């Protein structure tokens, strides 16, 4: 196995740990080939997922991004600073109380 090859993005230490954990008596040539094949397929799946997310314009999401979108929208609607701060403060509470899936379902079922 060549760990300098980008097809194998996993550190050698992780590979050795897996070998020790699942093959405590050592690995034979067939098992090495199996592990190499699994590692290659995982790397391909990761790469495909990364490329797919790039195609759809994936960007890392965060609560701060949601706050930014909200602040921009409220500013463009002419909300004053006190109103905007009240909404942002309420959003902090909602982030703690409502899951992402619940929030998405709420929006999907709304009339907005």
Coordinates of C-alpha atoms in Angstrom, one line a residue:
X1 CA 0.0 0.0 0.0
X2 CA 1.3 3.4 -0.9
X3 CA 0.2 6.1 1.6
X4 CA 1.7 8.9 -0.6
X5 CA -0.9 8.0 -3.2
X6 CA -4.0 10.4 -3.0
X7 CA -6.2 7.3 -3.6
X8 CA -5.3 6.3 0.0
X9 CA -6.0 9.3 2.2
X10 CA -5.9 7.4 5.5
X11 CA -2.8 7.7 7.7
X12 CA -0.7 4.6 8.1
X13 CA -1.2 4.7 11.9
X14 CA -5.0 4.2 11.4
X15 CA -4.4 1.3 9.0
X16 CA -2.1 -0.4 11.5
X17 CA -4.6 0.1 14.3
X18 CA -7.4 -1.5 12.2
X19 CA -5.1 -4.4 11.3
X20 CA -4.2 -4.9 15.0
X21 CA -7.9 -4.6 16.1
X22 CA -9.4 -6.9 13.5
X23 CA -6.5 -9.2 12.7
X24 CA -4.6 -9.7 16.0
X25 CA -2.7 -12.7 14.6
X26 CA -1.4 -10.7 11.7
X27 CA -2.6 -10.3 8.1
X28 CA -2.0 -12.5 5.2
X29 CA -1.8 -11.4 1.5
X30 CA -5.5 -11.9 0.9
X31 CA -6.5 -9.8 3.9
X32 CA -4.0 -7.1 2.9
X33 CA -5.6 -7.0 -0.5
X34 CA -9.1 -6.8 1.1
X35 CA -8.0 -3.9 3.3
X36 CA -6.4 -2.1 0.3
X37 CA -9.6 -2.6 -1.7
X38 CA -11.8 -1.3 1.1
X39 CA -9.5 1.7 1.6
X40 CA -9.6 2.5 -2.1
X41 CA -13.4 2.3 -2.3
X42 CA -13.8 4.5 0.8
X43 CA -11.5 7.1 -0.8
X44 CA -13.5 6.9 -4.1
X45 CA -16.8 7.3 -2.2
X46 CA -15.4 10.3 -0.2
X47 CA -14.2 11.9 -3.4
X48 CA -17.5 11.3 -5.2
X49 CA -19.4 12.8 -2.3
X50 CA -17.2 15.8 -2.1
X51 CA -17.5 16.4 -5.9
X52 CA -21.3 16.0 -5.7
X53 CA -21.5 18.5 -2.9
X54 CA -19.4 20.9 -5.0
X55 CA -21.7 20.6 -8.0
X56 CA -24.7 21.6 -5.9
X57 CA -22.8 24.6 -4.4
X58 CA -22.4 23.1 -1.0
X59 CA -21.1 25.6 1.6
X60 CA -20.5 24.9 5.2
X61 CA -23.6 25.8 7.2
X62 CA -23.5 27.3 10.6
X63 CA -25.9 29.1 13.0
X64 CA -23.9 32.2 12.4
X65 CA -24.7 32.0 8.7
X66 CA -28.4 31.7 9.5
X67 CA -28.0 34.7 11.8
X68 CA -26.3 36.6 9.0
X69 CA -29.1 35.8 6.5
X70 CA -31.7 36.9 9.0
X71 CA -29.9 40.1 9.9
X72 CA -29.5 41.0 6.2
X73 CA -33.2 40.3 5.5
X74 CA -34.4 42.3 8.4
X75 CA -32.1 45.2 7.6
X76 CA -33.4 45.2 4.0
X77 CA -37.0 45.3 5.4
X78 CA -36.1 48.3 7.4
X79 CA -36.1 46.8 10.9
X80 CA -34.4 48.9 13.5
X81 CA -31.5 47.7 15.6
X82 CA -33.7 46.9 18.7
X83 CA -36.1 44.8 16.6
X84 CA -33.3 43.0 14.9
X85 CA -31.6 42.3 18.2
X86 CA -34.8 40.8 19.6
X87 CA -35.1 38.5 16.6
X88 CA -31.5 37.4 16.8
X89 CA -31.8 36.7 20.6
X90 CA -34.9 34.6 20.0
X91 CA -33.1 32.7 17.2
X92 CA -30.4 31.7 19.7
X93 CA -33.1 30.1 21.9
X94 CA -34.7 28.4 18.9
X95 CA -31.4 26.9 17.8
X96 CA -31.2 25.2 21.3
X97 CA -34.8 24.1 21.3
X98 CA -35.5 23.0 17.7
X99 CA -33.5 20.5 15.5
X100 CA -32.4 21.3 12.0
X101 CA -34.9 18.7 10.7
X102 CA -37.7 20.2 12.7
X103 CA -36.9 23.7 11.4
X104 CA -36.8 22.4 7.8
X105 CA -40.1 20.6 8.2
X106 CA -41.7 23.7 9.7
X107 CA -40.5 25.8 6.8
X108 CA -41.5 23.1 4.2
X109 CA -45.1 23.0 5.6
X110 CA -45.4 26.8 5.8
X111 CA -47.0 29.2 3.3
X112 CA -43.9 31.3 2.9

